[in-house]
Tab-separated table of C-alpha atoms and ligand atoms in Angstrom:
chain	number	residue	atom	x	y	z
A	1	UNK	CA	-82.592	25.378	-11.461
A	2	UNK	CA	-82.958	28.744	-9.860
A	3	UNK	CA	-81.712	29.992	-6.576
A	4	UNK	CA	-83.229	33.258	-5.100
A	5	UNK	CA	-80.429	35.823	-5.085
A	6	UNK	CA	-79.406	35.309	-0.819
A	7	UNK	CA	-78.920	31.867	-2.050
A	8	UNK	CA	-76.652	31.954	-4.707
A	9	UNK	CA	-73.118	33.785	-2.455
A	10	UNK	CA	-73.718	29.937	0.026
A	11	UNK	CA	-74.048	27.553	-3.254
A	12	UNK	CA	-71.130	29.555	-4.822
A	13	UNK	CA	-68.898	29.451	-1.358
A	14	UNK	CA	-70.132	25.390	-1.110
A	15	UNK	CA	-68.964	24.624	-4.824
A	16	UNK	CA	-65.328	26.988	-3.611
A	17	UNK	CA	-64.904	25.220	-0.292
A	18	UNK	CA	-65.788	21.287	-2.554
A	19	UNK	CA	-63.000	22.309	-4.986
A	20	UNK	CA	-60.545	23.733	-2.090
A	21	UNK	CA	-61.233	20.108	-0.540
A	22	UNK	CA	-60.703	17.937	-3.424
A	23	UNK	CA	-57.446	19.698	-4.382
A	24	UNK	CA	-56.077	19.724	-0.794
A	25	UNK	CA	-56.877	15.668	-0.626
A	26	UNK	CA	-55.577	15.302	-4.353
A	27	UNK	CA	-52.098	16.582	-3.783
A	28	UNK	CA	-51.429	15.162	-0.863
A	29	UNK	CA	-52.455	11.727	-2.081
A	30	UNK	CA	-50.187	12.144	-5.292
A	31	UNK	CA	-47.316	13.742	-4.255
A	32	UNK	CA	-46.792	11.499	-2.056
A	33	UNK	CA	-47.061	8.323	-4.220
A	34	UNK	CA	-44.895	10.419	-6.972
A	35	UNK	CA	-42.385	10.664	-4.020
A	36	UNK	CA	-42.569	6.668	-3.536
A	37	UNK	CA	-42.208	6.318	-7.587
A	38	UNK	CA	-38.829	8.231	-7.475
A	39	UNK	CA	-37.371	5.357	-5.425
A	40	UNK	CA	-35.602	2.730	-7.636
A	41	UNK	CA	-35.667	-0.719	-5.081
A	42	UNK	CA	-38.558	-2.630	-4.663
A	43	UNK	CA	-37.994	-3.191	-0.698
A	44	UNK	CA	-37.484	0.830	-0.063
A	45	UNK	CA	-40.811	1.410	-1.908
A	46	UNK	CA	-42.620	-0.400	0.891
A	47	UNK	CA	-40.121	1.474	3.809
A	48	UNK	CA	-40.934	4.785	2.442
A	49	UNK	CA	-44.339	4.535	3.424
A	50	UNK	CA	-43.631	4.463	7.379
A	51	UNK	CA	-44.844	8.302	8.491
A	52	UNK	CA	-41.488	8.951	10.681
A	53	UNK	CA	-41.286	12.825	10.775
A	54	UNK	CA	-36.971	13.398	10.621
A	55	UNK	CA	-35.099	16.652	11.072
A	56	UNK	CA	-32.767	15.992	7.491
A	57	UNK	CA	-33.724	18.594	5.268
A	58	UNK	CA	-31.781	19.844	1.703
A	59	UNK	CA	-30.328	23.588	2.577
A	60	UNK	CA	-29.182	26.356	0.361
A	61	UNK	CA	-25.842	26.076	-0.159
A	62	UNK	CA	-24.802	29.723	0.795
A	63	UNK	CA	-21.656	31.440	0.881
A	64	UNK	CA	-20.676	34.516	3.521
A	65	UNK	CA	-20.219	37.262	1.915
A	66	UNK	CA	-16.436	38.778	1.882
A	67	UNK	CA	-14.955	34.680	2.377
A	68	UNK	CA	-11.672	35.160	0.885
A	69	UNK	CA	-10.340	31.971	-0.969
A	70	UNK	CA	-8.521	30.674	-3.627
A	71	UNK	CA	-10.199	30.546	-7.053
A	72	UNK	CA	-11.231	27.627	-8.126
A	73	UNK	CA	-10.603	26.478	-12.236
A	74	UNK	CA	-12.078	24.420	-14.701
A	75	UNK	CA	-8.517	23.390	-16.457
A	76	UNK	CA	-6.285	22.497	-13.527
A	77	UNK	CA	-6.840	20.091	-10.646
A	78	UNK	CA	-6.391	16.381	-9.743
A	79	UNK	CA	-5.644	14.016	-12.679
A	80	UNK	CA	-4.481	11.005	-11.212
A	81	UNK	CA	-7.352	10.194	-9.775
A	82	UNK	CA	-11.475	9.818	-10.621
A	83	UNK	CA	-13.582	12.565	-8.582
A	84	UNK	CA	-16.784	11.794	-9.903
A	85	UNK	CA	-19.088	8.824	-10.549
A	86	UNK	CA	-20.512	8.325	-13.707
A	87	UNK	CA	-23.753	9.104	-11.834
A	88	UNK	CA	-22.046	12.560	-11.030
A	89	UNK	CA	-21.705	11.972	-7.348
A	90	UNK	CA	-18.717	13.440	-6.245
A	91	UNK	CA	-15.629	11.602	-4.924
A	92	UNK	CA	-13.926	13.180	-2.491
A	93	UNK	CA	-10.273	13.074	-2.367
A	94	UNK	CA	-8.018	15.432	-0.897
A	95	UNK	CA	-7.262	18.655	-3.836
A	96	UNK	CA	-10.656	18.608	-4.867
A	97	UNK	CA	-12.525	20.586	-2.153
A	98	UNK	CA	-11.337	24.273	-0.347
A	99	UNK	CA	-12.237	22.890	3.271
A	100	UNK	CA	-12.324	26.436	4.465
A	101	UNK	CA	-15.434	27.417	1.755
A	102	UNK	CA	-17.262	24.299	2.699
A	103	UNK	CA	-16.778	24.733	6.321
A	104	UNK	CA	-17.959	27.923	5.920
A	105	UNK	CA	-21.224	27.400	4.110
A	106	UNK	CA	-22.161	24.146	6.299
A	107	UNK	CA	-21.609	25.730	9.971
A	108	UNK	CA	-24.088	28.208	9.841
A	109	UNK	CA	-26.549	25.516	9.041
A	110	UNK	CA	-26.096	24.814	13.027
A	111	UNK	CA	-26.579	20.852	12.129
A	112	UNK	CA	-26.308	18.174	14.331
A	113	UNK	CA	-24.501	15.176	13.296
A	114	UNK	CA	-25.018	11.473	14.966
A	115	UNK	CA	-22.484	9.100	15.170
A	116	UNK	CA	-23.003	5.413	16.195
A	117	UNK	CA	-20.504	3.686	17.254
A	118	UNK	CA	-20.742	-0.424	18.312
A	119	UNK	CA	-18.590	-1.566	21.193
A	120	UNK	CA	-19.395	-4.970	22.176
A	121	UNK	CA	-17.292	-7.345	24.132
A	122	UNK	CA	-13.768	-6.576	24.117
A	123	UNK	CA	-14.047	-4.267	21.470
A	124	UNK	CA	-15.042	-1.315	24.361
A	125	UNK	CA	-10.984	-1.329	24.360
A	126	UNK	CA	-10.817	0.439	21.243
A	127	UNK	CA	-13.431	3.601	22.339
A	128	UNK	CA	-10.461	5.651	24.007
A	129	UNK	CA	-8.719	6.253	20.791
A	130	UNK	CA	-11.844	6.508	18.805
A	131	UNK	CA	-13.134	9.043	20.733
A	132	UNK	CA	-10.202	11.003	21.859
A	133	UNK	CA	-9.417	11.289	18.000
A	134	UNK	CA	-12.481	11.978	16.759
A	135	UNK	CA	-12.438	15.134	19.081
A	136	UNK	CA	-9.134	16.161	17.078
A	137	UNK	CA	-10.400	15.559	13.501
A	138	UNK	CA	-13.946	14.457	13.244
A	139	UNK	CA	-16.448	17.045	12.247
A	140	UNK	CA	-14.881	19.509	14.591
A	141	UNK	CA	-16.849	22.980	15.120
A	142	UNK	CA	-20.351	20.919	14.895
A	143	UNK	CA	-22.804	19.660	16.604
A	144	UNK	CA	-22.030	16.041	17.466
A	145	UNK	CA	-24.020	13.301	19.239
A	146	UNK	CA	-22.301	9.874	19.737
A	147	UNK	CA	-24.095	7.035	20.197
A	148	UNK	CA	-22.220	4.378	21.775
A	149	UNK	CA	-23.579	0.860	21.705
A	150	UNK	CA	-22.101	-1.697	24.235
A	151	UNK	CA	-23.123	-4.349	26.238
A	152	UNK	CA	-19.963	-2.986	28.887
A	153	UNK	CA	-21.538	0.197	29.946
A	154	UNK	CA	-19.148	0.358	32.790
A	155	UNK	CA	-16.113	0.288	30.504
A	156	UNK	CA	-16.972	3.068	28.316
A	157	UNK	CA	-13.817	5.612	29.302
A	158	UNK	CA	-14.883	9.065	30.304
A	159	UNK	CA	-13.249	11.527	27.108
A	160	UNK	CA	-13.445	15.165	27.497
A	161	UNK	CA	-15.937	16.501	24.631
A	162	UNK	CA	-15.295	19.754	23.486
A	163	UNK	CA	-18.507	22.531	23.544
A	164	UNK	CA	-21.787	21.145	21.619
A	165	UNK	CA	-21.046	17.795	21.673
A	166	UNK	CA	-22.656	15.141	23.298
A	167	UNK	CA	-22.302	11.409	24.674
A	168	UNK	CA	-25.377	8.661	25.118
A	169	UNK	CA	-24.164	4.822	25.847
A	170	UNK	CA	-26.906	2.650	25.008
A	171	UNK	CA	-27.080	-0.694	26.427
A	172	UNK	CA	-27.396	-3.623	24.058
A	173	UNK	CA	-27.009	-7.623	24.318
A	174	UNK	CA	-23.192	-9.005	23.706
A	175	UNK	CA	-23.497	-11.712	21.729
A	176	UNK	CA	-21.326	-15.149	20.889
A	177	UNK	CA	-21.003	-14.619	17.373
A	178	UNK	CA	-18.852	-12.117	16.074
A	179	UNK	CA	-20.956	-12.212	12.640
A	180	UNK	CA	-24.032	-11.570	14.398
A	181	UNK	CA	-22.975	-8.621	15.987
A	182	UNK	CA	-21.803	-7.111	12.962
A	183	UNK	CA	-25.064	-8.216	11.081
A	184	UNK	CA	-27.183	-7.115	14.309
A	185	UNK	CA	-25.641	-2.931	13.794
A	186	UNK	CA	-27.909	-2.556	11.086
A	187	UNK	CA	-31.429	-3.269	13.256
A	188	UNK	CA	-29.896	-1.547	16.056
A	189	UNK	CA	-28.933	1.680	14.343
A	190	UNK	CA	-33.026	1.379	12.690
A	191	UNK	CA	-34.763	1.220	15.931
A	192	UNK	CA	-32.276	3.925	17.991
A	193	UNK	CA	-33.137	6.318	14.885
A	194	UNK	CA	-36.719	5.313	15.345
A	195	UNK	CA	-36.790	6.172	18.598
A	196	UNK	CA	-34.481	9.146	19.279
A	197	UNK	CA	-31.965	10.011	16.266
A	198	UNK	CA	-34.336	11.525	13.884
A	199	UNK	CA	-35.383	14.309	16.425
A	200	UNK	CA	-32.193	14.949	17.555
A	201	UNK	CA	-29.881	15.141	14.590
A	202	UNK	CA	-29.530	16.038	10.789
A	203	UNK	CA	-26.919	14.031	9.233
A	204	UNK	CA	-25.633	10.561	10.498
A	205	UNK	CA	-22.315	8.816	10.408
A	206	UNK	CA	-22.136	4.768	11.381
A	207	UNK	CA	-18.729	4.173	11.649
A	208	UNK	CA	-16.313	0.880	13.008
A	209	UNK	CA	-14.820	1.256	16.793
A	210	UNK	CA	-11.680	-0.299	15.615
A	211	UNK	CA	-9.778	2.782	13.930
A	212	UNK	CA	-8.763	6.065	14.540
A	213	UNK	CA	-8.865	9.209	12.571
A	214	UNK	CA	-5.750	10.613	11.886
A	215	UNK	CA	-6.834	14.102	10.032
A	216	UNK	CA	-9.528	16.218	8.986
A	217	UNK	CA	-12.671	14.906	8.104
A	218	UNK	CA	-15.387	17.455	7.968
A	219	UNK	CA	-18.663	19.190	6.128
A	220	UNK	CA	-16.799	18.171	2.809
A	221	UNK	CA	-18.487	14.337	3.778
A	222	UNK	CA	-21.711	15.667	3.793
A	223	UNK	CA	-24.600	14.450	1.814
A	224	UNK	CA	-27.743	12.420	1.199
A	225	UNK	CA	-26.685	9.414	1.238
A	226	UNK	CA	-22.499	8.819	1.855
A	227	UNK	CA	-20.539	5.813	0.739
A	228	UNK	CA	-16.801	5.063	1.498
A	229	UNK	CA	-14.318	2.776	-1.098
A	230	UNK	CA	-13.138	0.457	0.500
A	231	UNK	CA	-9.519	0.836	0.424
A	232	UNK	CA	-8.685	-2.750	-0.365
A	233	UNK	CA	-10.327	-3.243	-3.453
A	234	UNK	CA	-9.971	0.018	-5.445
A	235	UNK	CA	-7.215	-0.962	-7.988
A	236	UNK	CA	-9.290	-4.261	-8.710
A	237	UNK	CA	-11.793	-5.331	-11.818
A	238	UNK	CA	-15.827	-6.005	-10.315
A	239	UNK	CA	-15.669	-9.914	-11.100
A	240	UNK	CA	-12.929	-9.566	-8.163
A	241	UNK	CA	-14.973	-7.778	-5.216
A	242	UNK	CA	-16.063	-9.434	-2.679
A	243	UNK	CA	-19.605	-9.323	-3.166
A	244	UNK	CA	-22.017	-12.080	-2.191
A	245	UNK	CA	-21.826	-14.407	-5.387
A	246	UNK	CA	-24.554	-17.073	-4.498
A	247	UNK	CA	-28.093	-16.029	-6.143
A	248	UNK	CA	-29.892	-17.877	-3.032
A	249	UNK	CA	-28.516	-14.658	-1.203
A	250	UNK	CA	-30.446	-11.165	-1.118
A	251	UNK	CA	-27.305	-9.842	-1.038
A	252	UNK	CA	-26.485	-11.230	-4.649
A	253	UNK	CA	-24.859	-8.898	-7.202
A	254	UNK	CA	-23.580	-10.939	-10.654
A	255	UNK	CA	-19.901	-11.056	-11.491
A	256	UNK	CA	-20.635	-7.920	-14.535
A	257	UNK	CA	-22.385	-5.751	-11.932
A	258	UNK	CA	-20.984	-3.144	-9.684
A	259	UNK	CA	-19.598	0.320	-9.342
A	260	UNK	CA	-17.382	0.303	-6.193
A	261	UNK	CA	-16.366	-2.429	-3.472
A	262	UNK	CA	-17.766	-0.270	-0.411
A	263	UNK	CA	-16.835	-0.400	2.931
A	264	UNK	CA	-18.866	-1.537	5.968
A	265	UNK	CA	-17.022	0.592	8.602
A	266	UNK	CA	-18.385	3.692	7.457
A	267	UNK	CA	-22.288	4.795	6.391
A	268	UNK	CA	-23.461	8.412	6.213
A	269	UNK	CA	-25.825	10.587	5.103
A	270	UNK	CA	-29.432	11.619	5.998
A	271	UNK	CA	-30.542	10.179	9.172
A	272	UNK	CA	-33.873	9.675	6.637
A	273	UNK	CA	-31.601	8.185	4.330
A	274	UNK	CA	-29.443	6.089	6.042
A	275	UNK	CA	-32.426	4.917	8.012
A	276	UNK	CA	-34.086	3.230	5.004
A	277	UNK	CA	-30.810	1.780	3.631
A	278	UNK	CA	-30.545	-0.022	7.535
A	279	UNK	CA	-34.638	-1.371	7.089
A	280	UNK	CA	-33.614	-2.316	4.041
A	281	UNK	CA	-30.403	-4.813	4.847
A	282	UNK	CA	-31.963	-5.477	7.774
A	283	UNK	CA	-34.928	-7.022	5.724
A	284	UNK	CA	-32.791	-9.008	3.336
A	285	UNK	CA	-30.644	-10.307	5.942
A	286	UNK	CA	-33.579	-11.909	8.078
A	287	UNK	CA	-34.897	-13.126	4.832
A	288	UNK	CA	-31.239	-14.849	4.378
A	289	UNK	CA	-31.822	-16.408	7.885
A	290	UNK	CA	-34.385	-17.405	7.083
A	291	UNK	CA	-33.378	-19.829	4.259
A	292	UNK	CA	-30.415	-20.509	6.340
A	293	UNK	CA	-28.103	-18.227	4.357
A	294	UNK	CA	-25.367	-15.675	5.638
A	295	UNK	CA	-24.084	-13.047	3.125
A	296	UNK	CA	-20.156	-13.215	2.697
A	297	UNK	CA	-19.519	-10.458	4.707
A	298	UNK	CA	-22.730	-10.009	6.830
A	299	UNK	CA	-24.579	-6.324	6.413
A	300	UNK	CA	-20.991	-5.362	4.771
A	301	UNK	CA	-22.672	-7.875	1.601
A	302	UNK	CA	-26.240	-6.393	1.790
A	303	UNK	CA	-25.177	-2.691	1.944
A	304	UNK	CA	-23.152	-3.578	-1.455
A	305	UNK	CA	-25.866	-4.573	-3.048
A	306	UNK	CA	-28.094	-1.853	-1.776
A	307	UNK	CA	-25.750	1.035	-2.716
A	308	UNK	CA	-25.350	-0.931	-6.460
A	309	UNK	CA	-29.270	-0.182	-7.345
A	310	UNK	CA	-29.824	2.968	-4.373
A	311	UNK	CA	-26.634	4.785	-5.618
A	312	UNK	CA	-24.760	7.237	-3.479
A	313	UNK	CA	-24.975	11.085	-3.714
A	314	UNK	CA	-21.405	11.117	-2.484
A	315	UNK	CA	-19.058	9.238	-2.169
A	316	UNK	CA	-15.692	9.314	0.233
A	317	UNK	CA	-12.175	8.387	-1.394
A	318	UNK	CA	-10.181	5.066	0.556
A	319	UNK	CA	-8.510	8.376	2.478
A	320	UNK	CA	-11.649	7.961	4.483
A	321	UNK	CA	-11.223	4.444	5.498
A	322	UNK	CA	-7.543	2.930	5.348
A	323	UNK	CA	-6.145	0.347	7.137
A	324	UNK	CA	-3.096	1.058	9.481
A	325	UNK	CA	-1.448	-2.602	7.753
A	326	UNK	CA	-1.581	-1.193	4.366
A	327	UNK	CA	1.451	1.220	3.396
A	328	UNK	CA	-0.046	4.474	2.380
A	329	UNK	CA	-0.458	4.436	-1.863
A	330	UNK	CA	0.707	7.440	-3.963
A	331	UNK	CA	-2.704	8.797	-4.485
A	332	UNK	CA	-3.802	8.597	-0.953
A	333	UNK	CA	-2.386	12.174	-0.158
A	334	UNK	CA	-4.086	12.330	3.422
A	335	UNK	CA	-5.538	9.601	5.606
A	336	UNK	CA	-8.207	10.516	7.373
A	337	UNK	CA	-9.460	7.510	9.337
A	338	UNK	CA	-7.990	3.814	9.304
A	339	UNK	CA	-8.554	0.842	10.775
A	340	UNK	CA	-6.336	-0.354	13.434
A	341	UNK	CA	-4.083	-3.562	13.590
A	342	UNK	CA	-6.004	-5.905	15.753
A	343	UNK	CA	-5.883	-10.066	16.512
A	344	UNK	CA	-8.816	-11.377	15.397
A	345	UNK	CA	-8.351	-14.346	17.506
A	346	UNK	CA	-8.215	-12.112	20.643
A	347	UNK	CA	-11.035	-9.785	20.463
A	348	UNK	CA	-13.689	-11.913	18.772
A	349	UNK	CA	-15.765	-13.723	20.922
A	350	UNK	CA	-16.005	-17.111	18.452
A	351	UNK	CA	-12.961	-17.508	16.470
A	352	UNK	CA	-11.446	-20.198	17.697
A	353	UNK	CA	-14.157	-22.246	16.409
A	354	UNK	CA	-14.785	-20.660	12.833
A	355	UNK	CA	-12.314	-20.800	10.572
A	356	UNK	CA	-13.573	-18.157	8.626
A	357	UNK	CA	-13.329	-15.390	11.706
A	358	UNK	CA	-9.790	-15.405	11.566
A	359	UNK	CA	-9.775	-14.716	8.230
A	360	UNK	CA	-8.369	-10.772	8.683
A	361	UNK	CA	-9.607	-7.887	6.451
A	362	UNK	CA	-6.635	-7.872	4.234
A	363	UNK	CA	-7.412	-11.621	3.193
A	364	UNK	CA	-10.428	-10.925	2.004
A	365	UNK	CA	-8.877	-10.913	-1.634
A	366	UNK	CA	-8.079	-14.601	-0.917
A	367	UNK	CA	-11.344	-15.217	-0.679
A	368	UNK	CA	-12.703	-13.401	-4.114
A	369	UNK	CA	-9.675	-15.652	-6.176
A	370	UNK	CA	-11.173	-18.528	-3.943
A	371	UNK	CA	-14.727	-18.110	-5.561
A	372	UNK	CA	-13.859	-17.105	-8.561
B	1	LIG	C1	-15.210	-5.539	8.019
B	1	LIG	C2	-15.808	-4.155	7.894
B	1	LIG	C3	-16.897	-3.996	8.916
B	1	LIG	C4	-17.978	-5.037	8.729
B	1	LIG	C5	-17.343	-6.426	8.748
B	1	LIG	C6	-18.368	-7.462	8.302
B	1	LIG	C7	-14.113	-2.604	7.068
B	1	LIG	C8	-12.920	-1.796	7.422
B	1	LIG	N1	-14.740	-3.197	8.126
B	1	LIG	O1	-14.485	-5.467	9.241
B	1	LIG	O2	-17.472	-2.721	8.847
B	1	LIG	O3	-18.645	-4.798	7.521
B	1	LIG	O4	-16.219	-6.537	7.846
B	1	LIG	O5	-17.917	-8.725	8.550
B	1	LIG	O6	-14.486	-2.703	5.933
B	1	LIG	N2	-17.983	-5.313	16.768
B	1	LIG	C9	-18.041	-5.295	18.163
B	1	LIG	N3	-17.712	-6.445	18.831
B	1	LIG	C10	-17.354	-7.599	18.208
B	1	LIG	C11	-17.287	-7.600	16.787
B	1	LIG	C12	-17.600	-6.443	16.113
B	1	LIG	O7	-18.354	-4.286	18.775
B	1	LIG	O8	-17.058	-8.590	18.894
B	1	LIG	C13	-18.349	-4.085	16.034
B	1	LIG	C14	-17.265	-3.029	16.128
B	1	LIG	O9	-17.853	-1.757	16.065
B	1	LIG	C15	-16.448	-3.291	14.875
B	1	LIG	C16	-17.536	-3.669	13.885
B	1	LIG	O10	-18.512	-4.382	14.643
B	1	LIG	O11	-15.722	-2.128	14.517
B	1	LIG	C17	-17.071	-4.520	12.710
B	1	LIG	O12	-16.451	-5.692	13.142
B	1	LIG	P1	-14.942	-6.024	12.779
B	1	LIG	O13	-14.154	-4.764	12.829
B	1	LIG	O14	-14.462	-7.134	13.622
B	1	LIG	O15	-15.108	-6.498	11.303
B	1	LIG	P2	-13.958	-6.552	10.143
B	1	LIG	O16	-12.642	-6.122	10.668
B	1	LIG	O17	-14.011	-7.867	9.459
């Protein structure tokens, strides 16, 4: 075919513009199913393909110029303890991070960090201290949004927030079941992050109302997805975690499976991140209900299994979650957060007709010896 010569600069910028087209529609189609191929579970394959636009984004990790501090070594540091995965996500335990250099590259970031915190039923008693001591020691010098979820709005206490950080109480249902409540954070913490949390913060923490922190906790707990140990199972074998054991479960994990025993009181990470891990329990446990079947330990059980196959980028030392009834162990040099004493029977709305909600934290060993 010929084209007469005022033809030929159109049929070349047409055949250009086709090319410029196909390219533009071909790399968006296939990075983004190479992004969905990255991810390892079979449930977050199908929540990665919700078009939420979030905030969390992976920043240089820059220095200031002139920061004076100390050198760090290759030979000498902590031996008595394990401060890396064997995934090589760090473990962060007091000795193995210069808080002053990681303070410094993460503030000029100007992030936001969420917090949710559940307070439902008598547990709005425990906000004062929470609060007042997260001012002290949580993330101080950022950003901070907490989210308070309560079904008391009227008993939230009024704490004085220091410069940049913020307060929302969000009214939610109470509920009879103390199980349900726990089980119910995950679906809450979705839909909140849905709505509001993914335009309004970077990172996210999801932490227990019952405890206190009791020292620094800062930028150091920073990453993609956060973890904590929970502090009663770290010295123990897998076949002796409390994981859900029955295969009917979602929430299963065999006895010669598992990395850590994590703990429910505390989830971080990106608000992207954390948001598909809470889809993702959420999921499993209606599933569960839906063959009549409660994990062990509620979302605490599904959140085990989901961290077991979606593995942490970091991961936060028992210093980060302790328990005020357990004396302080030789490698715990700091404790940063803990859980406080509290009666079971008094606080929960059902106990005194489950046997099982009596059953206090530190007997959850019982339990593993029980069904093993
Ligand atoms: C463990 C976990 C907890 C959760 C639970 C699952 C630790 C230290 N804690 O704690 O995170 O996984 O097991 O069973 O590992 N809440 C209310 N009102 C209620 C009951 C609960 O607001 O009536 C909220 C509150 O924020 C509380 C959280 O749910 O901190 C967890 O409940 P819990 O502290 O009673 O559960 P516990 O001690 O068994």
């Amino acid at each position: 075919m010929r084209f007469s010569s005022n033809v030929k600069p159109y049929v070349l910028l047409l055949i250009v513009g086709t090319f410029l087209l196909l390219g533009y529609v071909y790399f968006n189609f296939f990075s983004e199913r190479l992004n969905r191929d990255i991810l390892i579970d079979e449930d977050q394959k199908s929540t990665s393909l919700s078009r939420l636009v979030f905030r969390s984004r992976v920043r240089n990790m820059v220095s200031p110029e002139k920061l004076l501090y100390k050198q760090p070594s290759v030979l000498v540091g902590r031996t008595d303890v394990v401060s890396v995965t064997p995934w090589l996500a760090p473990i962060i335990w007091e000795g193995t991070f210069d808080p002053v250099l990681v303070d410094n590259i993460y503030k000029p970031m100007n992030l936001t960090i969420a917090t949710t915190v559940f307070a439902i039923g008598k547990y709005v008693r425990f906000l004062q201290d929470f609060l007042e001591t997260a001012e002290k020691h949580f993330m101080v010098g950022f950003n901070m949004r907490y989210y308070v979820f309560t079904d008391r709005p009227h008993d939230v206490p009024s704490v004085n927030l220091t410069r940049g950080r913020h307060l929302s109480v969000i009214q939610v249902p109470g509920s009879k079941r103390w199980q349900e409540i726990s089980a119910r954070r995950m679906e809450i913490i979705q839909t909140t992050i849905e709505r509001q949390i993914r335009r309004e913060a970077d990172y996210i923490f999801c932490l227990d109302v019952d405890s206190k922190f009791h020292a620094h906790w800062g930028s150091e707990s920073l990453g993609r997805l956060v973890a904590v140990i929970h502090p009663g199972y770290y010295e123990q074998t897998r076949d002796r975690f409390p994981y859900e054991r029955r295969p009917a479960s979602t929430a299963y994990i065999p006895m010669d499976e598992g990395d850590y025993y994590y703990g429910g009181a505390m989830i971080g990470g990106f608000v992207e991140d954390v948001y598909t891990l809470a889809k993702v329990c959420q999921t499993r446990f209606e599933e569960d209900a839906g063959n009549s079947i409660e994990a062990a330990w509620q979302e605490e059980s599904h959140l085990n299994r989901y961290l077991l196959y979606n593995k942490p980028s970091k991961v936060l030392s028992p210093e980060y979650l302790w328990q005020d009834f357990k004396a302080k162990t030789k490698e715990v040099k700091v404790i940063r957060f803990s859980g406080v004493i509290k009666n079971y029977a008094e606080v929960r709305s059902n106990v005194e007709n489950e046997e099982v909600a009596i059953r206090p934290a530190k007997e959850k060993l019982n339990l593993v010896v029980a069904v093993k």
